[in-house]
Short mmCIF file of C-alpha atoms in Angstrom, two decimals:
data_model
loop_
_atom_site.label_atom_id
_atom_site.label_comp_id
_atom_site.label_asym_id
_atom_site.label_seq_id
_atom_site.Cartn_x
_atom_site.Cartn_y
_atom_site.Cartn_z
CA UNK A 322 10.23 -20.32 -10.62
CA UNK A 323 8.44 -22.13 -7.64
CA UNK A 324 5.27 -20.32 -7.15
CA UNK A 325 4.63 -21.51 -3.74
CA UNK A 326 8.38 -20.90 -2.71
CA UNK A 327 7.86 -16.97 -4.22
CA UNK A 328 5.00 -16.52 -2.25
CA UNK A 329 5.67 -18.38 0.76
CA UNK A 330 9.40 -15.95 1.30
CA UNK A 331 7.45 -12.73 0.44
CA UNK A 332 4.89 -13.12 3.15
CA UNK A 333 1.47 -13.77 0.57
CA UNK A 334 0.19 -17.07 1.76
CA UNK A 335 -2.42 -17.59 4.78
CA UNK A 336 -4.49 -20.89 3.97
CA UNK A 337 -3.24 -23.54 1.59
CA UNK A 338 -5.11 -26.88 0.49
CA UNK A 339 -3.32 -30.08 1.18
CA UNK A 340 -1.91 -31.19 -2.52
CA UNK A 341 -1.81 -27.79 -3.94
CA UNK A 342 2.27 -27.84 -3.98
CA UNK A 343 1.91 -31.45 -5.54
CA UNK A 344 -0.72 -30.52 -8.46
CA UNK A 345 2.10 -27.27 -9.17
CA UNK A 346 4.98 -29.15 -9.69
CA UNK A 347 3.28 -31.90 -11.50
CA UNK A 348 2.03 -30.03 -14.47
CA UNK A 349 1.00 -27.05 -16.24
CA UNK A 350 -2.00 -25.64 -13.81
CA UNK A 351 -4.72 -22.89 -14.17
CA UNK A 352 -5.88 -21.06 -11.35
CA UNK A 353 -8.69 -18.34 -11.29
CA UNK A 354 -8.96 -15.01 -8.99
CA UNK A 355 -11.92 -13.32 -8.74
CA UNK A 356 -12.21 -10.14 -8.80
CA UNK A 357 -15.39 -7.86 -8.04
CA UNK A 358 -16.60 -5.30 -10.61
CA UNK A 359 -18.25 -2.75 -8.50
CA UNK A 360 -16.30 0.03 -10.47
CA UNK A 361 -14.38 0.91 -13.44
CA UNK A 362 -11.15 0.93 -11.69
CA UNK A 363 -9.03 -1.04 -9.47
CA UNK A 364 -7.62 0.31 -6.17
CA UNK A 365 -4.73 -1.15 -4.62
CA UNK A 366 -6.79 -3.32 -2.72
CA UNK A 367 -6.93 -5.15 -5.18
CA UNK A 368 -3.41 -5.40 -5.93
CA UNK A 369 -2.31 -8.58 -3.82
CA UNK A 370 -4.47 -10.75 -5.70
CA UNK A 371 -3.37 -9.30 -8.99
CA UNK A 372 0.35 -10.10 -8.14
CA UNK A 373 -0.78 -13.48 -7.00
CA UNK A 374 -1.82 -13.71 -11.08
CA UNK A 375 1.23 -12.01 -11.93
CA UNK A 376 3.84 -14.48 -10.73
CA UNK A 377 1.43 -17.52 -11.18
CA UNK A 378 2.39 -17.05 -14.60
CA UNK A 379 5.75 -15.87 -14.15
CA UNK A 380 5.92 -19.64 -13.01
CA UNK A 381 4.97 -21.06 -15.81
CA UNK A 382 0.88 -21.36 -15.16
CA UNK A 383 -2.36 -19.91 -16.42
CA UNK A 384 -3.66 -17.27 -15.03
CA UNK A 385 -7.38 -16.59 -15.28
CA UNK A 386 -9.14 -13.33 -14.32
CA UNK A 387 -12.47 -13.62 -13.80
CA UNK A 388 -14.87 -10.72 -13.17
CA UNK A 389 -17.83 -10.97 -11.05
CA UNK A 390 -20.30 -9.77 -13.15
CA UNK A 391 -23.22 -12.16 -12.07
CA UNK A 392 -21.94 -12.13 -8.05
CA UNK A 393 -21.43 -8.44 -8.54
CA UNK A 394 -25.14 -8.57 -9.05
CA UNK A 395 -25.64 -9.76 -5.72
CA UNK A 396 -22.38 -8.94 -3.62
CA UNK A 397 -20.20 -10.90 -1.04
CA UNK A 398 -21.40 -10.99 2.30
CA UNK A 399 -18.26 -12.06 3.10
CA UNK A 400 -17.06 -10.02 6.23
CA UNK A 401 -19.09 -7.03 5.28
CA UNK A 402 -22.12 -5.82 7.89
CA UNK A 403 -23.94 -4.90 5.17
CA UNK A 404 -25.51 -5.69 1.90
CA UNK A 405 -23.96 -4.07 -1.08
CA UNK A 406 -25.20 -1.89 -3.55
CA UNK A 407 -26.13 -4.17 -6.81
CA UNK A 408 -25.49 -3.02 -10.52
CA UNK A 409 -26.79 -3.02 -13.67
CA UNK A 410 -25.45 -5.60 -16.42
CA UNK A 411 -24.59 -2.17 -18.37
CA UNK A 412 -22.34 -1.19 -16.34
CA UNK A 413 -20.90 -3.84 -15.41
CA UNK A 414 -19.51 -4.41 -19.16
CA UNK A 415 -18.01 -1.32 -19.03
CA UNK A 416 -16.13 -2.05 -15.66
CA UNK A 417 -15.00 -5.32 -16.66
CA UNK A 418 -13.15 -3.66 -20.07
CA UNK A 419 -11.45 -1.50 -18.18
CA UNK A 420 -10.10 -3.81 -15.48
CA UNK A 421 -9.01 -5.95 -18.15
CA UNK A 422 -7.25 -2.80 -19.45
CA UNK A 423 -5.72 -2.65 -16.25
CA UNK A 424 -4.93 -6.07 -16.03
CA UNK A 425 -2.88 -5.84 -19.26
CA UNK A 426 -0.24 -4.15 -17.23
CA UNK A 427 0.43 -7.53 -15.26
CA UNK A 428 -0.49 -10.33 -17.04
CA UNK A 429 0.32 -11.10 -20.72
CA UNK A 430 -3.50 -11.86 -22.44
CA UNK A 431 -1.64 -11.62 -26.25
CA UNK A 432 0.78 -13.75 -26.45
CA UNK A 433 0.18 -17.36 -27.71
CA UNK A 434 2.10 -18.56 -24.85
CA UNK A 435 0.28 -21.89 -23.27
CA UNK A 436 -0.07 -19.63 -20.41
CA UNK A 437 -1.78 -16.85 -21.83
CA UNK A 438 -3.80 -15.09 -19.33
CA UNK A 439 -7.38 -14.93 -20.01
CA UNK A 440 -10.54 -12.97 -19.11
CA UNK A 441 -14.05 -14.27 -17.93
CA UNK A 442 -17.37 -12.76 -16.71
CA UNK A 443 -19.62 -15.21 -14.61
CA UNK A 444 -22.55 -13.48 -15.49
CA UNK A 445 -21.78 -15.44 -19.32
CA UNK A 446 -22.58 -18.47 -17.43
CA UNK A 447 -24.76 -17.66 -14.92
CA UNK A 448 -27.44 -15.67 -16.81
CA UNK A 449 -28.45 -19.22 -18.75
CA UNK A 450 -29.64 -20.79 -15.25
CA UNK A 451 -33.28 -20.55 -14.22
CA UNK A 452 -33.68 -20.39 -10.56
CA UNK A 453 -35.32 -23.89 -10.50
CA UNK A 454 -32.42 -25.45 -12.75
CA UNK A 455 -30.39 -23.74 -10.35
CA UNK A 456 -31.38 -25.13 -6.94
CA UNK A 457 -32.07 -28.52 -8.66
CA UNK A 458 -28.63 -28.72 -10.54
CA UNK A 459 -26.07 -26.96 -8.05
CA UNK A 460 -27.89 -26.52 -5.00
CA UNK A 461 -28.64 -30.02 -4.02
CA UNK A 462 -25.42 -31.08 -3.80
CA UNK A 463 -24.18 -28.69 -0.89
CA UNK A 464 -26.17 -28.93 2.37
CA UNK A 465 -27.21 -26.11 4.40
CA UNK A 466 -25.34 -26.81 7.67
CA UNK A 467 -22.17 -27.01 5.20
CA UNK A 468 -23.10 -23.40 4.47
CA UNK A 469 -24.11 -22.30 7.67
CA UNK A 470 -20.77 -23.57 9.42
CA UNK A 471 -18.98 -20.59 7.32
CA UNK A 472 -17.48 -18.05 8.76
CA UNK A 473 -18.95 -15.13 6.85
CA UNK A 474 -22.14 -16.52 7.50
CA UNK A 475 -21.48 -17.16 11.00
CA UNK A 476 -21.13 -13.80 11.43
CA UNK A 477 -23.65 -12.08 9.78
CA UNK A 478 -26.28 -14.73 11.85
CA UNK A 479 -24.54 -13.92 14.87
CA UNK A 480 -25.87 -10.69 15.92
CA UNK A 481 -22.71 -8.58 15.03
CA UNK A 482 -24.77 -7.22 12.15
CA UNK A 483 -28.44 -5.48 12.67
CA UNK A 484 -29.76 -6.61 9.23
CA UNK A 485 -29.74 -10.32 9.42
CA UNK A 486 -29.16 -12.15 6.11
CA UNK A 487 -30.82 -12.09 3.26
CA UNK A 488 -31.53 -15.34 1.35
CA UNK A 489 -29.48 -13.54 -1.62
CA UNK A 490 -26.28 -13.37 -0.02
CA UNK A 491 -26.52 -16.45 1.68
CA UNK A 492 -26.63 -18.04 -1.82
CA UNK A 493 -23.64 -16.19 -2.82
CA UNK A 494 -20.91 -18.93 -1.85
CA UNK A 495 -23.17 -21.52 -3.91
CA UNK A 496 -23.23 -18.88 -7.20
CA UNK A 497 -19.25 -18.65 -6.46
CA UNK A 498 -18.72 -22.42 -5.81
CA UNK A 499 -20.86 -23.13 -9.06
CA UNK A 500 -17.83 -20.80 -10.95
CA UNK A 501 -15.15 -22.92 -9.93
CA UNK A 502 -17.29 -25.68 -10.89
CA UNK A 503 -17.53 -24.35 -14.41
CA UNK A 504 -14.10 -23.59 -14.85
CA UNK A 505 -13.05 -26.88 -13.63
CA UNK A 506 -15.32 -28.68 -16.46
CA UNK A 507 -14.44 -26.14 -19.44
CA UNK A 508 -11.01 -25.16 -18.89
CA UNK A 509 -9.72 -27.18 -16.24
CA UNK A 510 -9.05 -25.42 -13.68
CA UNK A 511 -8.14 -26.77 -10.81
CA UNK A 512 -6.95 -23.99 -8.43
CA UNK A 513 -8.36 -21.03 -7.04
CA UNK A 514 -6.67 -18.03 -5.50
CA UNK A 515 -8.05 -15.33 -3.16
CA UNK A 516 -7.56 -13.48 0.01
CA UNK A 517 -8.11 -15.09 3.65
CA UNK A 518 -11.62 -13.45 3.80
CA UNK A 519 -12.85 -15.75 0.20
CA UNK A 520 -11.66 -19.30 1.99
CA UNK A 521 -15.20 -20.24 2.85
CA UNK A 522 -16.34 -19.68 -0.93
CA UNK A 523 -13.37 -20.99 -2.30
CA UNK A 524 -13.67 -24.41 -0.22
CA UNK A 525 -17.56 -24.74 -1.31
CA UNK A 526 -15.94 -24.20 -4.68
CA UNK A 527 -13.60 -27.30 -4.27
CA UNK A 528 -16.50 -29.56 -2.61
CA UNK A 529 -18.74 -28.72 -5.06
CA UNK A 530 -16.51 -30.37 -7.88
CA UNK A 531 -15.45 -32.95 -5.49
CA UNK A 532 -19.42 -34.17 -4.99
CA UNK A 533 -20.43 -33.43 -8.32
CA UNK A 534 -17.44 -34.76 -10.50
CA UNK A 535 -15.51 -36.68 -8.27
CA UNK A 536 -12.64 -34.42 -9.17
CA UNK A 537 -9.90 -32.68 -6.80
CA UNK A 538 -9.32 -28.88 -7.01
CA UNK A 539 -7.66 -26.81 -4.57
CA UNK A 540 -7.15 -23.52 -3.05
CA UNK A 541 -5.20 -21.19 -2.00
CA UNK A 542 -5.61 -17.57 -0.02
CA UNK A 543 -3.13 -14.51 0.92
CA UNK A 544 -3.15 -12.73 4.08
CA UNK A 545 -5.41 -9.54 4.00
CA UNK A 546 -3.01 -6.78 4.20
CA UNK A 547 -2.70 -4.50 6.86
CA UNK A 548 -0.89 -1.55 8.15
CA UNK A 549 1.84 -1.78 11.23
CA UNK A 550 -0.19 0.58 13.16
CA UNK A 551 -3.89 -1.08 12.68
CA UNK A 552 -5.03 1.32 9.87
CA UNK A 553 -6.95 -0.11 6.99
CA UNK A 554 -4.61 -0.70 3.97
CA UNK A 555 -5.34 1.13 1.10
CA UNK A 556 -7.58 4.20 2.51
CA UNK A 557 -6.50 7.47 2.56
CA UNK A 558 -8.53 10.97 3.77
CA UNK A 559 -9.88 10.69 0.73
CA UNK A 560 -10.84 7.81 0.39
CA UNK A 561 -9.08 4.10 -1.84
CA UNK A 562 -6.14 4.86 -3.85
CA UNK A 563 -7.25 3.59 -7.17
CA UNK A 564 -5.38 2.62 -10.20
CA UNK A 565 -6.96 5.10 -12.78
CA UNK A 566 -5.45 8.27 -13.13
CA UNK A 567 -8.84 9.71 -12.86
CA UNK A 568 -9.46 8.69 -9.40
CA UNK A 569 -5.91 9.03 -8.02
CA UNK A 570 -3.29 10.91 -10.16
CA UNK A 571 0.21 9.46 -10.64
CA UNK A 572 1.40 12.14 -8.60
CA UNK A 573 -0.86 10.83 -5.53
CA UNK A 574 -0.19 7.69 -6.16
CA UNK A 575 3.36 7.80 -5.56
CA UNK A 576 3.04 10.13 -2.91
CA UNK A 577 1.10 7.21 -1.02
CA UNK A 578 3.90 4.50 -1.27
CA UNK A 579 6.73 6.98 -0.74
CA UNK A 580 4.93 7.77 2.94
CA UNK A 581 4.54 4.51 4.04
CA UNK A 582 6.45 3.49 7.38
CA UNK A 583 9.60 1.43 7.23
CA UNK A 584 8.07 -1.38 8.86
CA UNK A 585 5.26 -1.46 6.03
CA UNK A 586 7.79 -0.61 3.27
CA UNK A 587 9.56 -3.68 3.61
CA UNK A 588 6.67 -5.94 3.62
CA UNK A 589 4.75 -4.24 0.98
CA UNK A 590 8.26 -4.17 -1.21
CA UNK A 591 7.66 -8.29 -1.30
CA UNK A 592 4.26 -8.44 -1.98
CA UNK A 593 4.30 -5.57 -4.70
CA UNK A 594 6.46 -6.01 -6.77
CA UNK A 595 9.12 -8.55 -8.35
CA UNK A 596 12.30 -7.19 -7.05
CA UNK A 597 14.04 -10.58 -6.25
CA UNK A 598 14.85 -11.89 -2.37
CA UNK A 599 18.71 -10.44 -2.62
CA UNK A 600 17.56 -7.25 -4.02
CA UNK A 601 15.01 -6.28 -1.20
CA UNK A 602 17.59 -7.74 1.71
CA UNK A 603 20.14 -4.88 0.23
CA UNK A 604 17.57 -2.16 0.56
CA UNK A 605 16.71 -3.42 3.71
CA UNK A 606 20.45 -3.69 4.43
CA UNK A 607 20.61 0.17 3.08
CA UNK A 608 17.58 1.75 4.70
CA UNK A 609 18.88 -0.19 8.68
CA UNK A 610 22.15 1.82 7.60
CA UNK A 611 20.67 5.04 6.85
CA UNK A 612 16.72 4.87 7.39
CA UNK A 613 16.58 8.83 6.82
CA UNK A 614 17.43 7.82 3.22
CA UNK A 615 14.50 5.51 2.71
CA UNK A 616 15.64 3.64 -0.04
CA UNK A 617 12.55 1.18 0.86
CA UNK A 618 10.05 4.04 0.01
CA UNK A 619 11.58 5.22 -2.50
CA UNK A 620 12.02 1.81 -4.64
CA UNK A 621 8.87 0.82 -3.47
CA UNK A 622 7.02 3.73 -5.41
CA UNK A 623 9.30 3.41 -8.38
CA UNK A 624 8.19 0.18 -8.78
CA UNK A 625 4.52 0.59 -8.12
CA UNK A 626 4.37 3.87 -10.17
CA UNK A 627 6.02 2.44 -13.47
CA UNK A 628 4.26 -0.77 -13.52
CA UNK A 629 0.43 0.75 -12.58
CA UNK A 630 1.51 4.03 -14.95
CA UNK A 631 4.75 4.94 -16.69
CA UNK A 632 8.36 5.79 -15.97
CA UNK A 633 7.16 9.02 -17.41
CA UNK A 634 4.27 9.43 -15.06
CA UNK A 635 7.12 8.42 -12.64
CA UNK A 636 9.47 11.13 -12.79
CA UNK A 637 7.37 13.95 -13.50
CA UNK A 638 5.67 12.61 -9.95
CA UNK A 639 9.55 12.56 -8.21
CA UNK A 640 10.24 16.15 -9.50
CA UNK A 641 6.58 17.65 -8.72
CA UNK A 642 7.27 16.10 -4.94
CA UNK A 643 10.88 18.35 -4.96
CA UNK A 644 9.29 21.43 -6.16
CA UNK A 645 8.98 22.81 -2.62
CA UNK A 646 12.59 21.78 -1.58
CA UNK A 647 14.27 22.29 -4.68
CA UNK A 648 15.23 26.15 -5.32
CA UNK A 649 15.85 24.97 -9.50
CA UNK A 650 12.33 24.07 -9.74
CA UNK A 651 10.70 26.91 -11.74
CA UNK A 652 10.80 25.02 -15.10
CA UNK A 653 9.11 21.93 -13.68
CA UNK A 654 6.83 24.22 -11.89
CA UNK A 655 5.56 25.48 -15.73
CA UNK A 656 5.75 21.67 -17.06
CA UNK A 657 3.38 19.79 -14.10
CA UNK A 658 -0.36 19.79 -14.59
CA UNK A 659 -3.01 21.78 -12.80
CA UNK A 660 -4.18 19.02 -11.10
CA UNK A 661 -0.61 17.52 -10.10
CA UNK A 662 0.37 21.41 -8.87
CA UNK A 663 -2.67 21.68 -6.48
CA UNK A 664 -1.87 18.37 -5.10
CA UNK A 665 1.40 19.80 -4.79
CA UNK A 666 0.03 23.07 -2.59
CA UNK A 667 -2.55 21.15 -0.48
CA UNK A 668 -2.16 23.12 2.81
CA UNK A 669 -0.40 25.78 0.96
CA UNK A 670 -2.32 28.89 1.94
CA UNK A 671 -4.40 30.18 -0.58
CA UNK A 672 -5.64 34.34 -1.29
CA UNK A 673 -7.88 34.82 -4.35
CA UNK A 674 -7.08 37.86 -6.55
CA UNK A 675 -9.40 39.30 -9.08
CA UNK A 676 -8.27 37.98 -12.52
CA UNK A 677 -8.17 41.63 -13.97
CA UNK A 678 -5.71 42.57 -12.04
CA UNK A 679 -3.34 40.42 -13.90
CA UNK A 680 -4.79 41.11 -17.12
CA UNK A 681 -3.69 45.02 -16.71
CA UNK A 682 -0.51 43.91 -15.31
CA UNK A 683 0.34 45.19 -10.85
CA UNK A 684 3.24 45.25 -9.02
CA UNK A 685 4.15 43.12 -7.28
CA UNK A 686 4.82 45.30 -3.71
CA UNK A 687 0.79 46.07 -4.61
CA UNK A 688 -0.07 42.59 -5.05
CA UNK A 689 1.78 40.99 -2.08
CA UNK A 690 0.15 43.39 0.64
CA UNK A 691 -2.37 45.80 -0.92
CA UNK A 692 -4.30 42.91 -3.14
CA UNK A 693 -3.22 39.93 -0.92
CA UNK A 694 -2.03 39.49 3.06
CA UNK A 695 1.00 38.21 2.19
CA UNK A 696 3.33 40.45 3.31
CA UNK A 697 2.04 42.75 6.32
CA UNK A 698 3.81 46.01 4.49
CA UNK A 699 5.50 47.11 2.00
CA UNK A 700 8.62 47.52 4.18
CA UNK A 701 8.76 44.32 5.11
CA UNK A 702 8.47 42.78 1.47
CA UNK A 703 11.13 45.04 0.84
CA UNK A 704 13.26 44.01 2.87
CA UNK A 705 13.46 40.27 2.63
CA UNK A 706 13.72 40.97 -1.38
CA UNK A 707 16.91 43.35 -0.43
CA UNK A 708 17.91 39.66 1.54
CA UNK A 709 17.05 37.67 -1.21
CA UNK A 710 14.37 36.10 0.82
CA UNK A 711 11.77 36.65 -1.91
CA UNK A 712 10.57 34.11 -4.67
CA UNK A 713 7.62 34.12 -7.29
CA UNK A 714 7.08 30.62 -8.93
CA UNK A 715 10.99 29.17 -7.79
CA UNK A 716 11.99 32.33 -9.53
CA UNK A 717 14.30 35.06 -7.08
CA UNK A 718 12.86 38.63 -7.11
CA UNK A 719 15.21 41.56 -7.76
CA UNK A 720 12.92 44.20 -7.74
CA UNK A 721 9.48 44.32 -5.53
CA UNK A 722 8.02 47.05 -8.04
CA UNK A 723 8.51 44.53 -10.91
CA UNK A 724 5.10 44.59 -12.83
CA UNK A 725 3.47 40.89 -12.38
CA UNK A 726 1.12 39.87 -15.37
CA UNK A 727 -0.94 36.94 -16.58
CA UNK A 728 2.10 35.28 -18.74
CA UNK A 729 3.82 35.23 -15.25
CA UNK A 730 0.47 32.38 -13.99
CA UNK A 731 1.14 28.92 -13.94
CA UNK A 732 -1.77 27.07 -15.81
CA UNK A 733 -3.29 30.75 -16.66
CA UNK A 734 -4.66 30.76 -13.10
CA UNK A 735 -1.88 30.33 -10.34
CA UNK A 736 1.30 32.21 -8.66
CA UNK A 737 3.26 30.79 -6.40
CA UNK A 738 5.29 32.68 -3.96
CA UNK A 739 7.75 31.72 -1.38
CA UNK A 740 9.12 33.77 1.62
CA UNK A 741 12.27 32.67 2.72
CA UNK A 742 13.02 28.67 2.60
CA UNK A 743 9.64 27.38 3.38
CA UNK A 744 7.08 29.64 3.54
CA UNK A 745 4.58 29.55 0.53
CA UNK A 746 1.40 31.36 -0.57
CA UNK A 747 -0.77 30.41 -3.71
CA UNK A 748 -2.10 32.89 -5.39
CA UNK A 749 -5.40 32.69 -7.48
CA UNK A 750 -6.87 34.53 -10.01
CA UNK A 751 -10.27 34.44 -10.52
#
């Protein structure tokens, strides 16, 4: 596979290095990616650069991760108004394991392939520099008007920001150019990737070897991704949509690709994820046909949900996203999680019930209007269960006077009940 080919039909190159193409075909390469450990999971942000990794050694070259653990320390002023918030080296050990476990999902680390992926941490390097062997060593071979003609800089001395720039953050391109420099001399490394935003660092990167070793490295960025209608990539209400399960559950996860417009869907189904050219054209082909299918979505968070989780976490996300729709969904009502089901309800509306009134067992015509506004009487509940209108957790109700119970909760906590096709309630127990 032609790296620079893949990337250049699916949209993920912005700024390229004369000689890059060349140095590809010619041998074996490794090329770096940084990536920032400021917590203990990726978010999807992230997830253009990781795919950059990924089919860098789908194409037969080495991919290296490397995790900012000493440039973490100081963060990258690099189109940000505002200093970041610096970590401890604690912590950021325990970020950088599981990244890498994350990681493992895309890039082979085990295999004794040539092209094994591997995993670095700056801070391994950098802690063994003084500041004076620093400045003397590194810093004297890049001027300041080189680093004062950057962009990122340019901005932040421009007046766009309130705060200035502080002497740490100006140094950060030279900490960043020194790790390029490092990985050129021990592993050879002669290319680095990034987004459009890291093409200042990345080019004092390739100058610095250039002045120091007389060497040639290169570089190469990806567009930052963005959404048709201006919005921020990647940000929901509630904030980044984050690879761990802990932040953002499979369920959500899926639920974010799925609702992506069809404009986005097709350029996001290129940048994330393999599927090859002929495969997206016929889903393109497929959703132009029939976009109220939206086969683009739907492969799209397929994809993205059985490569960042499981084809497990996968379909128990597809069949909690039917449960409203579906009328056969009481056994996969039992089965999801508690967390997955109020994902489910969000903007369901919600009556608490005391707990002991489950415990002692109610009817149901008593719970729906007496105990809970539900129903506005006991006619009326009547009524629509006489119609068949009537349904507690995807179940049909016969008989209103049934006696409800706590082995009829979901979870031990939860009853769901539905009036008519799409009106729901969520009962609580507390």
């Amino acid at each position: 596979m032609n790296f620079i080919e893949e990337l250049t039909w699916r949209g993920m190159i912005h700024q390229m290095m004369p000689g890059t193409e060349e140095q590809l075909a010619k041998e074996m390469t490794t090329a770096y990616l940084g990536i920032d450990p400021t917590a203990d999971s990726l978010h999807i942000g992230h997830l253009v650069g990781v795919m950059m990794l990924k089919h860098f050694q789908r194409s037969g070259h080495k991919p290296i991760a490397l995790v900012g653990g000493a440039t973490g320390m100081i963060g990258d002023p690099s189109m940000k108004s505002q200093e970041r918030k610096l970590l401890d080296e604690q912590t950021l050990r325990h970020n950088q394991e599981a990244i890498k476990r994350q990681l493992a999902k895309f890039l082979d680390f085990d295999s004794d392939a040539p092209n094994a992926a591997e995993m670095v941490n700056n801070y391994d390097w950098m802690s063994r520099f003084s500041f004076l062997d620093f400045i003397r060593d590194v810093g004297k071979h890049i001027t300041v008007n080189y680093m004062m003609a950057k962009d990122s800089v340019k901005k932040r001395l421009s007046g766009e920001s309130q705060q200035g720039m502080s002497f740490t953050e100006f140094s950060y391109q030279l900490v960043q150019g020194y790790d390029f420099l490092n990985l050129y001399n021990e592993k050879n490394c002669r290319l680095q990737l990034g987004g459009s935003d890291q093409w200042g660092n990345i080019t004092t990167g390739t100058e610095l070897i250039r002045r120091t070793t007389g060497g040639e490295a290169f570089a190469l960025t990806c567009p930052l991704i963005t959404k048709a209608d201006g919005g921020k990539f990647g940000k929901t209400e509630s904030g980044n949509v984050w690879l761990d399960p802990r932040y953002t559950s499979p369920y959500k996860f899926y639920q974010f690709w799925l609702n992506v417009s069809d404009a986005d869907a097709e350029k996001y189904i290129k940048i994330f994820t393999e599927l090859t050219k002929e495969e997206i054209e016929e889903l393109v082909a497929q959703q132009t046909a029939d976009p109220g299918a939206r086969p683009l979505q739907k492969r799209l968070a397929r994809e993205l949900t059985v490569m960042v989780h499981s084809l497990e976490d996968y379909e128990q996300a597809v069949e909690a996203s039917q449960i409203l729709f579906s009328n056969k969904a009481g056994e996969a009502l039992r089965r999801i999680d508690e967390q997955t089901l109020l994902q489910v309800m969000e903007g369901v509306p919600q009556h608490r019930v005391p707990a002991a009134a489950f415990a002692e067992g109610v009817k149901l015509v008593d719970l729906l209007t007496d105990m809970a506004p539900v129903f506005s009487s006991k006619g009326e509940m009547r009524k629509l269960t006489q119609q068949g209108g009537l349904s507690v957790n995807k179940e049909k109700v016969a008989d209103p006077y049934q006696t409800i119970d706590t082995s009829n909760l979901l979870q031990e906590k939860y009853l769901l009940v539905q009036r008519g096709k799409k009106n729901y309630t969520l009962l609580i127990a507390e």
